[in-house]
CSV table of C-alpha atoms and ligand atoms in Angstrom, one decimal:
chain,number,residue,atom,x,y,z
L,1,UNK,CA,0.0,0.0,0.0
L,2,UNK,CA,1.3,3.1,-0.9
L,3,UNK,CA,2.2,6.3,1.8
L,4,UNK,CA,-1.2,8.5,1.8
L,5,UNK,CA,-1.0,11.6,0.0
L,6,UNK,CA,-2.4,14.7,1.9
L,7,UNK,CA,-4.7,16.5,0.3
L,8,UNK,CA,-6.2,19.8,1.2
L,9,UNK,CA,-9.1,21.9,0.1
L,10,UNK,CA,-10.6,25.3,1.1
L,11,UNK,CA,-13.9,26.2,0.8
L,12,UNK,CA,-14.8,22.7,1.2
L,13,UNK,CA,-18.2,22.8,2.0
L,14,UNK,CA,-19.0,24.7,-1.3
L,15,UNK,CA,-20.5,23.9,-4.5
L,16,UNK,CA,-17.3,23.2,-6.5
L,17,UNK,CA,-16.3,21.3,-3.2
L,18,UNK,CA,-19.6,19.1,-3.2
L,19,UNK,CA,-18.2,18.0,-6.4
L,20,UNK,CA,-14.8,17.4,-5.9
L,21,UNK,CA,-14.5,15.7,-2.8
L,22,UNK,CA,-16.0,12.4,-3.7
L,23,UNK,CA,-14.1,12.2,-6.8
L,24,UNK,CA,-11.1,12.6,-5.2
L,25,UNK,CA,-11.5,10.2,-2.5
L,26,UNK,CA,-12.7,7.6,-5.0
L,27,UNK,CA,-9.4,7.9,-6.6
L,28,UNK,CA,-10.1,9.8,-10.1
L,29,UNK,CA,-7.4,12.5,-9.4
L,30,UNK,CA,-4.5,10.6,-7.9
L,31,UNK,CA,-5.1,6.8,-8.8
L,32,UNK,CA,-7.1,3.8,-7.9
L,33,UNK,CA,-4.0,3.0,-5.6
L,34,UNK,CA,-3.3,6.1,-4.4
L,35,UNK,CA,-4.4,6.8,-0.6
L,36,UNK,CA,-5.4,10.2,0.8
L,37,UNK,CA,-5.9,12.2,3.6
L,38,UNK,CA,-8.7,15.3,3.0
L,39,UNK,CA,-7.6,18.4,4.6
L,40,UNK,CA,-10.9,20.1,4.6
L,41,UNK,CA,-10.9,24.0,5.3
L,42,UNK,CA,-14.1,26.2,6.1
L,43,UNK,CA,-14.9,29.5,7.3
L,44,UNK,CA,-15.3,30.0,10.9
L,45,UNK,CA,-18.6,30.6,11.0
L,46,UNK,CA,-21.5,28.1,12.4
L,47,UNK,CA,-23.4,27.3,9.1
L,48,UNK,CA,-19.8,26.7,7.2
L,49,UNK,CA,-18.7,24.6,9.6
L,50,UNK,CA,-22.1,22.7,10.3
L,51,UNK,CA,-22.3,22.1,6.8
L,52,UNK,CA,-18.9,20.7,6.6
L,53,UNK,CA,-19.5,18.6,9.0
L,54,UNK,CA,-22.4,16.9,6.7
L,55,UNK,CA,-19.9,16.8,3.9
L,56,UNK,CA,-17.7,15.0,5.8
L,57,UNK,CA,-20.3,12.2,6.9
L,58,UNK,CA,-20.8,12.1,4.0
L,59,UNK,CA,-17.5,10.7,2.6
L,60,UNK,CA,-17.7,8.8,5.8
L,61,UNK,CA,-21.1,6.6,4.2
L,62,UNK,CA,-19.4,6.5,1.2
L,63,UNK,CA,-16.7,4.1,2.6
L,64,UNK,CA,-13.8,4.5,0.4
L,65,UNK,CA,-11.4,2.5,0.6
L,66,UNK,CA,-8.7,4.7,-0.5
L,67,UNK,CA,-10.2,7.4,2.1
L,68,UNK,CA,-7.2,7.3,4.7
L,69,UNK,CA,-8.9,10.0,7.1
L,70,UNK,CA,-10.5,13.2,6.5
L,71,UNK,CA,-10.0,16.8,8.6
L,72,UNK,CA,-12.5,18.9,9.0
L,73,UNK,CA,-11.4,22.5,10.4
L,74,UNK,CA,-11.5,27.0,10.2
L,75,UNK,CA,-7.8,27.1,10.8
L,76,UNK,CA,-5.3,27.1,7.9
L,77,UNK,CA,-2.6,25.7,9.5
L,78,UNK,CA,-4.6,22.8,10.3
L,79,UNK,CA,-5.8,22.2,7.0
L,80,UNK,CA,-2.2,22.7,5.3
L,81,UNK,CA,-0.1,20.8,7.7
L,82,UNK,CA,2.5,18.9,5.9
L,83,UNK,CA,0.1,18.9,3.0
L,84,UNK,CA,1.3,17.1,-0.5
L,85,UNK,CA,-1.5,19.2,-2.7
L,86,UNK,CA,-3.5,22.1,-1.8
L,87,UNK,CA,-6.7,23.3,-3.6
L,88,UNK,CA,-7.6,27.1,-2.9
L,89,UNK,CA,-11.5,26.5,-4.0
L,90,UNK,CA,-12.9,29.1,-1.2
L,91,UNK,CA,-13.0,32.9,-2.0
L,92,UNK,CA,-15.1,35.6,-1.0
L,93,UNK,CA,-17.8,35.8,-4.3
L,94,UNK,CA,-18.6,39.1,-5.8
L,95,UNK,CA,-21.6,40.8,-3.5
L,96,UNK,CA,-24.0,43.2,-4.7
L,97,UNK,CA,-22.4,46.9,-5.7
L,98,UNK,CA,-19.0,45.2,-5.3
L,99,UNK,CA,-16.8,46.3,-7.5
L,100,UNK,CA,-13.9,44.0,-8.9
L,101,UNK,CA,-11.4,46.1,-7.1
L,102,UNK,CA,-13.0,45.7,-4.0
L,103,UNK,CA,-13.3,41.7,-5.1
L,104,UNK,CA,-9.4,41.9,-5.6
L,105,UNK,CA,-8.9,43.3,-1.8
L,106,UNK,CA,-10.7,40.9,-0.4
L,107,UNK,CA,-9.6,38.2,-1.9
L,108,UNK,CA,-5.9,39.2,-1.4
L,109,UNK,CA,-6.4,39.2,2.4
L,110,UNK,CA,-7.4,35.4,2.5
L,111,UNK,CA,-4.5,34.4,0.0
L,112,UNK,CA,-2.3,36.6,1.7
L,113,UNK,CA,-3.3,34.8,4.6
L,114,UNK,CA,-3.3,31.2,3.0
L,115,UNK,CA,0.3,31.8,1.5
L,116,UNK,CA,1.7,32.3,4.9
L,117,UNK,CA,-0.1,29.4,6.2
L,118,UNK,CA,1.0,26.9,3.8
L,119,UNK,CA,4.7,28.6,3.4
L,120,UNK,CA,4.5,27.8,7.7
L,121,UNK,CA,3.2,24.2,7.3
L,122,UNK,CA,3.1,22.5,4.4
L,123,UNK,CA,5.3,20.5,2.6
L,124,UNK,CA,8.0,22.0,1.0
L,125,UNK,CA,6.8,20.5,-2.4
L,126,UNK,CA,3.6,20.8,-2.1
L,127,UNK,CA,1.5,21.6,-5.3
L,128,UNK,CA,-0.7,24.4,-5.4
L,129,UNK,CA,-4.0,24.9,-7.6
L,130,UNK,CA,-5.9,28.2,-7.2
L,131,UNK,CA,-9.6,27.8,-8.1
L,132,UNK,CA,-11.3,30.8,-6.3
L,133,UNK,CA,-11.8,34.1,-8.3
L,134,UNK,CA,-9.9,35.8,-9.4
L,135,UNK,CA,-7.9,32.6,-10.0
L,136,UNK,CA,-4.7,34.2,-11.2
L,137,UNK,CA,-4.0,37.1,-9.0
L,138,UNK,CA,-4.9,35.0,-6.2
L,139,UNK,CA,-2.4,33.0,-7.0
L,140,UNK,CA,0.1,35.2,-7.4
L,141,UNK,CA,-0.9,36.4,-3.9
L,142,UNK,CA,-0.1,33.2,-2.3
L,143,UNK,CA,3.2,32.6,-4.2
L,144,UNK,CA,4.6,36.0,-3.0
L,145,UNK,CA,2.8,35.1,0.8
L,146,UNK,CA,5.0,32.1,1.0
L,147,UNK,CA,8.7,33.0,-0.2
L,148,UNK,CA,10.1,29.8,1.3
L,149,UNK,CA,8.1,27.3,-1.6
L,150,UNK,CA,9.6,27.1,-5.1
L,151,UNK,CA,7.3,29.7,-6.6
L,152,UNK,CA,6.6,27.1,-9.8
L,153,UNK,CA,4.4,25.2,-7.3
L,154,UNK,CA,1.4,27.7,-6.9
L,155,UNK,CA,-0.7,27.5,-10.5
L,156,UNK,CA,-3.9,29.4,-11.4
L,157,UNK,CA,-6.7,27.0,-12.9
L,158,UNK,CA,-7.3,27.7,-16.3
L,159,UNK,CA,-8.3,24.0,-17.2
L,160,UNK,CA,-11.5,24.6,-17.3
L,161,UNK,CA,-11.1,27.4,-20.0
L,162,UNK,CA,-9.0,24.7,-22.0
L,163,UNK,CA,-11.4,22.1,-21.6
L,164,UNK,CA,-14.5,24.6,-22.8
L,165,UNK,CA,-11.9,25.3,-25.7
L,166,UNK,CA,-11.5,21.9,-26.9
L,167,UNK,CA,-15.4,21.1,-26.8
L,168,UNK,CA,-15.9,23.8,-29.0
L,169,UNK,CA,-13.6,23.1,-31.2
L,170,UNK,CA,-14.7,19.5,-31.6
L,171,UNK,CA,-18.1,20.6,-32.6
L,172,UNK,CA,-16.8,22.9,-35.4
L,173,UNK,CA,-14.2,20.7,-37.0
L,174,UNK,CA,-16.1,17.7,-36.3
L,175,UNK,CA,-13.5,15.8,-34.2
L,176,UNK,CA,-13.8,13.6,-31.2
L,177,UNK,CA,-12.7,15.8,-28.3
L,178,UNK,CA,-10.1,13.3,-26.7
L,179,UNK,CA,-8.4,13.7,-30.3
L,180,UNK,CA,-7.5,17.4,-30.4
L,181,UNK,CA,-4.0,18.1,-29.2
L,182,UNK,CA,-2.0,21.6,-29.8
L,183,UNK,CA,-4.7,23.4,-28.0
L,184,UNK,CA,-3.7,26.7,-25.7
L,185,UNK,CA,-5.4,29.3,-23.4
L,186,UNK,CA,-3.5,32.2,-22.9
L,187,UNK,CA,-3.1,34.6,-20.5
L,188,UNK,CA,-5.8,35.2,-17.5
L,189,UNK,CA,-9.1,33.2,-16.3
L,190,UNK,CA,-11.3,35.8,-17.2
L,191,UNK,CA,-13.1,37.0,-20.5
L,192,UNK,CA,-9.8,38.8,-21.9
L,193,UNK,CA,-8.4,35.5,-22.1
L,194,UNK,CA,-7.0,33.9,-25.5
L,195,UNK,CA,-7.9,30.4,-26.6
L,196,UNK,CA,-6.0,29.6,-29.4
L,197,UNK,CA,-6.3,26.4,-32.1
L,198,UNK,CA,-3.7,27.8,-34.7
L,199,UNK,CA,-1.1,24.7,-33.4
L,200,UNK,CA,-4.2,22.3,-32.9
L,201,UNK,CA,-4.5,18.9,-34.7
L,202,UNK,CA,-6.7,16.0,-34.3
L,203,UNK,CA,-5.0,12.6,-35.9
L,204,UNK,CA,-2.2,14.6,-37.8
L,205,UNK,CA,-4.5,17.0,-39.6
L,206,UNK,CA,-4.5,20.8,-38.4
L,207,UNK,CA,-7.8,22.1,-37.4
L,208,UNK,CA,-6.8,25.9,-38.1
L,209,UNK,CA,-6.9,24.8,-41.7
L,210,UNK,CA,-9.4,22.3,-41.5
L,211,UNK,CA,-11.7,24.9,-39.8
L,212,UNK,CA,-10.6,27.8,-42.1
L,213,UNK,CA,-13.1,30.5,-40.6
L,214,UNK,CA,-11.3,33.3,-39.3
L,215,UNK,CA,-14.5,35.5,-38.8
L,216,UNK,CA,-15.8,32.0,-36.5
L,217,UNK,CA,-12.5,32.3,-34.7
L,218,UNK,CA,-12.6,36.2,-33.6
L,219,UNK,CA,-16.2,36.2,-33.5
L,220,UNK,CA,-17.8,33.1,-32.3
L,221,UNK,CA,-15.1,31.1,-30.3
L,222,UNK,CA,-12.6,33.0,-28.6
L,223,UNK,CA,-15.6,35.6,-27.1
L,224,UNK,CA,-17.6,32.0,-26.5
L,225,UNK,CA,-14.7,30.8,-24.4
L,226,UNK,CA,-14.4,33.8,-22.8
L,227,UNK,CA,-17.6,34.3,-21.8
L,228,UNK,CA,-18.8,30.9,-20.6
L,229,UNK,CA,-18.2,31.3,-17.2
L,230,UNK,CA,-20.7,34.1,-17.6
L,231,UNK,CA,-23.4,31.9,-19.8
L,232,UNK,CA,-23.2,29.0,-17.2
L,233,UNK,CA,-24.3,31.9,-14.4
L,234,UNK,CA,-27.0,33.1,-16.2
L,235,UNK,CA,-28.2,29.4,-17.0
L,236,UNK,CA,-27.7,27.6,-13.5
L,237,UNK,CA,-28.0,31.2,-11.7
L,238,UNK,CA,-25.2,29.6,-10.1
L,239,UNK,CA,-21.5,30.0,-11.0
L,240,UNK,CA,-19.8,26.6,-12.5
L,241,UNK,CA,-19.1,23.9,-10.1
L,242,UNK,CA,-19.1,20.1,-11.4
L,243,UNK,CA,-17.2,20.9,-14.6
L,244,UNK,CA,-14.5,23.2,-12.0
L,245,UNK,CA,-14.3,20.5,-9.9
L,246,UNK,CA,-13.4,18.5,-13.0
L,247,UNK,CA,-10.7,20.9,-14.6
L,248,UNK,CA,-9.5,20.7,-11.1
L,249,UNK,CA,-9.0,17.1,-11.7
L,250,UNK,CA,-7.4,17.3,-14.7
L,251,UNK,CA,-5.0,19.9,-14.1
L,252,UNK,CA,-3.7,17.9,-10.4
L,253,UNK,CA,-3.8,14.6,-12.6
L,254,UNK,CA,-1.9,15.6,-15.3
L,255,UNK,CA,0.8,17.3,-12.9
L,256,UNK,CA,1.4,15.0,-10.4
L,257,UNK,CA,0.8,11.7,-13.2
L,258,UNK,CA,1.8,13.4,-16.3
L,259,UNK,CA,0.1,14.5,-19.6
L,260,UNK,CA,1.9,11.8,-21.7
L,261,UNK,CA,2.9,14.4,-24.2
L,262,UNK,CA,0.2,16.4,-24.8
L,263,UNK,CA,0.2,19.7,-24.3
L,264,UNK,CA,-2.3,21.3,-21.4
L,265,UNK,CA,-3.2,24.2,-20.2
L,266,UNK,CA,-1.6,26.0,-16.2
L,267,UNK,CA,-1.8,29.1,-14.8
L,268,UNK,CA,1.7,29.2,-14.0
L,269,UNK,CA,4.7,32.0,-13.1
L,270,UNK,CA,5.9,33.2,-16.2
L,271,UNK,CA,10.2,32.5,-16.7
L,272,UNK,CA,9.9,35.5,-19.0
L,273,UNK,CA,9.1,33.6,-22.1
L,274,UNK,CA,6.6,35.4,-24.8
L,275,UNK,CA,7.5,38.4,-23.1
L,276,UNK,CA,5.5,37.7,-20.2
L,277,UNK,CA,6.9,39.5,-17.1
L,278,UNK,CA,8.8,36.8,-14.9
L,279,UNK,CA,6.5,35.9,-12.0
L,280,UNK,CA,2.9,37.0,-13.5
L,281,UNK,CA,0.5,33.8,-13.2
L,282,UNK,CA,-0.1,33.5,-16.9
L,283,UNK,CA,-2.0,31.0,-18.9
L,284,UNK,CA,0.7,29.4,-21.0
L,285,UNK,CA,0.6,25.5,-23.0
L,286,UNK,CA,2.7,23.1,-21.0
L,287,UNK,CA,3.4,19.2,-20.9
L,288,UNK,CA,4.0,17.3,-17.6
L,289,UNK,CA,5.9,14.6,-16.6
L,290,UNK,CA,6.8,13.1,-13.0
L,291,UNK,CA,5.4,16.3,-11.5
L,292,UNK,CA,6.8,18.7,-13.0
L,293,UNK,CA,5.7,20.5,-15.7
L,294,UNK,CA,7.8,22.2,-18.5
L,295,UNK,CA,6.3,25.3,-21.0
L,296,UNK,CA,6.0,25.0,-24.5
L,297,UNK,CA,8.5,27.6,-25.6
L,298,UNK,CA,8.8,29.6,-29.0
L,299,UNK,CA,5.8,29.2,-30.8
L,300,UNK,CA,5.7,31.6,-33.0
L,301,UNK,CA,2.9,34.8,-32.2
L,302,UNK,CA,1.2,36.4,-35.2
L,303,UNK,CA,0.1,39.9,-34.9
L,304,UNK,CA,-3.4,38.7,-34.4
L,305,UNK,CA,-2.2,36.6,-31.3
L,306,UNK,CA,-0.2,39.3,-30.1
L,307,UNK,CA,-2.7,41.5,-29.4
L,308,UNK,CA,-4.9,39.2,-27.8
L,309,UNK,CA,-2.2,38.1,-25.3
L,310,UNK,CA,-1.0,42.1,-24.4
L,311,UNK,CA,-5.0,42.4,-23.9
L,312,UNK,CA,-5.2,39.9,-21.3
L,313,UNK,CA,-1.4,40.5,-19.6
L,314,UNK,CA,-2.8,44.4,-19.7
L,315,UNK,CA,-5.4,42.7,-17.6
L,316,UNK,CA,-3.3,41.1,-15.6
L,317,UNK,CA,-1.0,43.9,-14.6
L,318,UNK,CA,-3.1,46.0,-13.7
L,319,UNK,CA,-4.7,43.4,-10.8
L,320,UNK,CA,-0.9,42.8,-9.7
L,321,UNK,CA,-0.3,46.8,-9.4
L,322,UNK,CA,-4.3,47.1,-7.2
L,323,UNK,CA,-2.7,44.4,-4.9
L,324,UNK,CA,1.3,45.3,-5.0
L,325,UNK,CA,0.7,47.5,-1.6
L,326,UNK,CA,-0.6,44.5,0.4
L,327,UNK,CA,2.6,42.3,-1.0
L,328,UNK,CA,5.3,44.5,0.7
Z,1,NAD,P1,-19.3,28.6,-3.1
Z,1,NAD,O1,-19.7,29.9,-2.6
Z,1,NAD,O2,-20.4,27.5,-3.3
Z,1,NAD,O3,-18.3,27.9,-2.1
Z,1,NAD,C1,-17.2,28.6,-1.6
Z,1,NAD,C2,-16.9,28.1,-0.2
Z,1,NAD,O4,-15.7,28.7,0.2
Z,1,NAD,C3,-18.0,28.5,0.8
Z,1,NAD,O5,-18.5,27.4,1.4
Z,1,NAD,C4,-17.4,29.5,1.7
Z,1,NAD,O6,-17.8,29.4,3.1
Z,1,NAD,C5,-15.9,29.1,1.6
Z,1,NAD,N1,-14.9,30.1,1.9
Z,1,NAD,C6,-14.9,31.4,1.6
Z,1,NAD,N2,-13.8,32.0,2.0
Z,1,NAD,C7,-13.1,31.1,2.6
Z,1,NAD,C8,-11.9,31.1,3.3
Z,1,NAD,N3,-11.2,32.3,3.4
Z,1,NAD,N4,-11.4,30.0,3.7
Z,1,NAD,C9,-12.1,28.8,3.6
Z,1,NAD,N5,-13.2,28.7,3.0
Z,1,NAD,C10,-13.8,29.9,2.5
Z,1,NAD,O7,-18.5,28.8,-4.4
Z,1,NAD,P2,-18.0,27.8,-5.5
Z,1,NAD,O8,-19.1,27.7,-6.6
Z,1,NAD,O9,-17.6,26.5,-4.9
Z,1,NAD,O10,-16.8,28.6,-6.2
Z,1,NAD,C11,-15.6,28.8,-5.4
Z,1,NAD,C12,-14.7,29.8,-6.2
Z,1,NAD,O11,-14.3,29.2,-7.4
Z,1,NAD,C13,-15.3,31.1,-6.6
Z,1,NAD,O12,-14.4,32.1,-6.4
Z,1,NAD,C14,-15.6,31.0,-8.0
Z,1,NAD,O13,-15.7,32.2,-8.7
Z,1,NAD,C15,-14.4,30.2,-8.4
Z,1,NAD,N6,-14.5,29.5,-9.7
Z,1,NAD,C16,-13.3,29.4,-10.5
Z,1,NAD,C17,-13.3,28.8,-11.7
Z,1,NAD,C18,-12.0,28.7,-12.5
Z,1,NAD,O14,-12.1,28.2,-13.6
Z,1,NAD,N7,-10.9,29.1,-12.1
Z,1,NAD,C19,-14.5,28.1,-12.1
Z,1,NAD,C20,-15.6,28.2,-11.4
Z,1,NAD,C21,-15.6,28.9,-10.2
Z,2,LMR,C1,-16.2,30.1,-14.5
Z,2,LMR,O1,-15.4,30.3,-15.4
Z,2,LMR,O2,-17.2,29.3,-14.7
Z,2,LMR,C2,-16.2,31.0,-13.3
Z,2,LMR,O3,-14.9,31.5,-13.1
Z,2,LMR,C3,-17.2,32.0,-13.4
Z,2,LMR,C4,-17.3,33.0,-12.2
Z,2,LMR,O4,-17.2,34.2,-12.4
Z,2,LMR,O5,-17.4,32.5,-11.1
């Protein structure tokens, strides 16, 4: 039987943790013979925490029998105590009048918070995937909160951008979805972001060509990406949270158990390349293998491409300069 991996997860008791949990525990993210131990983290307030506590019987009826124990707690360094993967689900959501800048403050305090916590307590490798809005200045908040963790292990979910990409794109070039490889998303997890199929192939044959609609392209699919998150809302009247819960999936599996040469998409710290300031949490193509994960490096960017990926860097700049003052 192999060591248990620790696993933690704030904002547990939520709707994208409602739908994570279980998958987790069953095995889906880290193996069928991979042990865990969930290190569950709620707000300290009564109906959090009571509600928690029904997640967590929960997982207990369930009976897994890779479930090696579960936590349930409101302190952080609890919850991140020698943890192996950490999931940073829970963020304060946008109220009503709130503006995005007051969204950004907000949020910075509990990742501010969060970074210290885990750069106190957890492993020194451990993996970190920011899920809570706004995904990648909240993770850049935690990085620079925790200077004594290798900085390439906090990463910004943009999976699910990727995986709305590649659906899609399916349905236009009439390809099976598990086919398409050479797909990126660019830049931030927000509307500015860039999905782009110009390197894309599905069984050797390039779907830029194969598609050949540039007015589809700028018109139809990149906004359509873009804008899901936003679509789903107004559908479900409630933000995203099974298909969340299963980018987060994907983007832990294919880290920790590798993408077997296929190229995936991580919010990660830029090294500088595509003229990406070093250290911005950027959306860039990557590949994984026994945990680490390596960028895709010099693709070549049309003018078209350019554009779109100052746009979202623009974007992304100006969230790291309404922070910078908290960051010291
Ligand atoms: P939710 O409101 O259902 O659950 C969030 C949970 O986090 C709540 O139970 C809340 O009590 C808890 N929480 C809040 N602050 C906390 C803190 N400081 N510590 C611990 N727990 C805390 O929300 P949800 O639908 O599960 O979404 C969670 C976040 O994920 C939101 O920010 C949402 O915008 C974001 N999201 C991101 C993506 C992405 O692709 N990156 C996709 C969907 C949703
Ligand atoms: C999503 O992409 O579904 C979410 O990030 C949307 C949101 O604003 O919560």
């Amino acid at each position: 039987m192999k060591t248990p991996v620790r696993v933690a997860v704030t904002g547990a008791a939520g709707q994208i943790g409602y739908a994570l949990l279980f998958r987790i525990a069953s095995g889906e993210m880290l193996g069928k013979d991979q042990p865990v131990i969930l290190q569950l983290l709620e707000l300290p307030i009564d109906k959090a925490q009571a509600a928690l506590k029904g997640v967590i019987m929960e997982l207990e009826d369930c009976a897994f029998p890779l479930l090696a124990g579960v936590i349930g707690t409101d302190d952080a360094e609890v919850a991140f105590k020698d943890v192996d993967i950490a999931l940073l689900v829970g963020a304060r959501p946008r109220g009503p009048g709130m503006e995005r800048k007051d969204l950004l403050l907000e949020n910075a305090k509990i990742f501010t918070a969060q970074g210290a916590a885990l750069n106190k307590v957890a492993s020194r490798d451990v993996k970190v995937l920011v899920v809570g809005n706004p995904a990648n200045t909240n993770a850049y908040i935690a990085m620079k909160s925790a200077p004594d963790l290798n900085p390439r292990n906090f990463t910004a979910m943009l999976r699910l951008d990727h995986n709305r990409a590649l659906s899609q794109l399916a349905a236009k070039a009439e390809v099976a979805v598990g086919d398409i490889e050479g797909l990126i998303v660019w830049g931030n997890h927000s509307p500015t972001m860039y999905p782009d199929y110009r390197f894309a192939t599905a069984n050797g044959v390039n779907l830029k060509d194969k598609v050949g609609d540039a007015d589809w392209n700028a018109n139809t699919f990149i906004p359509q990406v873009g804008k899901r998150g936003a679509a789903i809302i107004e559908a479900r009247g409630l933000s995203s949270a099974a298909s969340a819960a299963n980018a987060a999936i994907d983007h832990i599996r294919d880290w920790v158990l590798g993408s077997n040469g296929k190229w995936v998409t991580m919010g990660v710290p830029s090294d500088g390349s595509y003229g990406i300031p070093e250290g911005v949490i950027f959306g860039f193509a990557v590949t994984t293998q026994n945990g680490e994960y390596t960028l895709v490096k010099d693709l070549e960017v049309d003018d078209f491409s350019q554009k779109a990926i100052d746009k979202t860097l623009a974007e992304l700049e100006e969230e790291r300069s309404g922070v910078a003052h908290l960051l010291g």
